Amino acid sequence: MSTAMNFGTKSFQPRPPDKGSFPLDHFGECKSFKEKFMKCLRDNNFENALCRNQSKEYLECRMNRQLMAQEPLEKLGFRDLINGKSEAKNEF
């Protein structure tokens, strides 16, 4: 009884990265935006709601330099910042 071992029939099919994973910024193209965001977090006890503008700017930098897929800012949760308003400032 012989079995044919056919390794060539299956080919590797590349797939895009999972949603939310993106290439590292090896050349530091968005480093200044990341540093501003991290400083804001440290200055505000890591309350990320207070640093949404910096987060938005960082993600815009990554999208503009093709370090992540283009997504509408509304879909990333920045709908309120597009009109210049911030939820963090809407305190009652």
Coordinates of C-alpha atoms in Angstrom, one line a residue:
M1 CA 0.0 0.0 0.0
S2 CA 1.6 3.2 -1.1
T3 CA 0.4 6.7 -0.4
A4 CA 1.4 9.6 -2.5
M5 CA 2.7 12.6 -0.5
N6 CA 1.8 15.6 -2.5
F7 CA 3.2 18.7 -0.7
G8 CA 2.8 21.0 -3.6
T9 CA -1.0 20.9 -3.8
K10 CA -1.5 23.2 -0.8
S11 CA -0.3 26.7 -1.3
F12 CA 0.1 29.4 1.2
Q13 CA -2.7 32.0 1.1
P14 CA -1.6 35.3 2.7
R15 CA -4.3 37.1 4.6
P16 CA -4.5 40.7 5.9
P17 CA -3.7 41.3 9.5
D18 CA -6.5 41.1 12.1
K19 CA -8.4 44.3 12.7
G20 CA -6.6 46.4 15.2
S21 CA -3.1 45.1 14.4
F22 CA -0.8 47.3 12.3
P23 CA 2.9 47.6 11.5
L24 CA 5.3 49.1 13.9
D25 CA 6.5 52.6 13.3
H26 CA 10.1 51.5 12.6
F27 CA 11.2 54.9 11.2
G28 CA 9.5 57.0 14.0
E29 CA 7.3 58.8 11.5
C30 CA 4.6 59.3 14.2
K31 CA 6.9 59.3 17.3
S32 CA 6.2 63.0 18.2
F33 CA 2.4 62.3 18.2
K34 CA 2.9 59.2 20.3
E35 CA 5.1 61.1 22.8
K36 CA 2.4 63.9 23.1
F37 CA -0.2 61.2 23.7
M38 CA 1.9 59.4 26.3
K39 CA 2.7 62.7 28.1
C40 CA -0.9 63.6 28.2
L41 CA -1.7 60.2 29.7
R42 CA 1.0 60.5 32.4
D43 CA -0.1 64.1 33.2
N44 CA -3.7 63.0 33.6
N45 CA -3.3 59.9 35.7
F46 CA -3.8 57.7 32.6
E47 CA -7.4 58.9 32.1
N48 CA -7.5 58.3 28.4
A49 CA -10.7 60.3 28.0
L50 CA -8.8 63.5 28.7
C51 CA -6.3 62.7 25.9
R52 CA -8.7 62.0 23.0
N53 CA -7.4 64.8 20.9
Q54 CA -3.8 63.5 21.1
S55 CA -5.1 60.0 20.4
K56 CA -7.0 61.2 17.3
E57 CA -3.9 63.0 16.0
Y58 CA -1.7 60.0 16.5
L59 CA -4.1 57.7 14.6
E60 CA -4.4 60.3 11.8
C61 CA -0.6 60.3 11.5
R62 CA -0.6 56.5 11.3
M63 CA -3.3 56.5 8.7
N64 CA -1.7 59.3 6.6
R65 CA 1.6 57.3 6.6
Q66 CA -0.1 54.0 5.8
L67 CA 0.9 52.5 9.1
M68 CA -2.7 51.4 9.6
A69 CA -5.7 51.1 7.3
Q70 CA -7.7 54.2 6.6
E71 CA -10.8 54.4 8.7
P72 CA -13.3 57.2 9.1
L73 CA -12.7 59.0 12.4
E74 CA -16.4 58.5 13.3
K75 CA -15.8 54.7 13.1
L76 CA -12.9 55.1 15.5
G77 CA -15.0 56.8 18.1
F78 CA -14.0 60.5 17.4
R79 CA -17.3 61.7 15.9
D80 CA -17.5 64.4 18.6
L81 CA -14.0 65.7 18.0
I82 CA -14.5 66.2 14.3
N83 CA -16.8 69.2 15.1
G84 CA -14.3 70.5 17.6
K85 CA -16.2 69.3 20.7
S86 CA -15.0 66.9 23.3
E87 CA -17.0 64.7 25.5
A88 CA -14.5 65.2 28.3
K89 CA -15.5 68.9 28.4
N90 CA -19.2 68.3 28.5
E91 CA -19.6 68.1 32.2
F92 CA -22.9 68.8 33.8

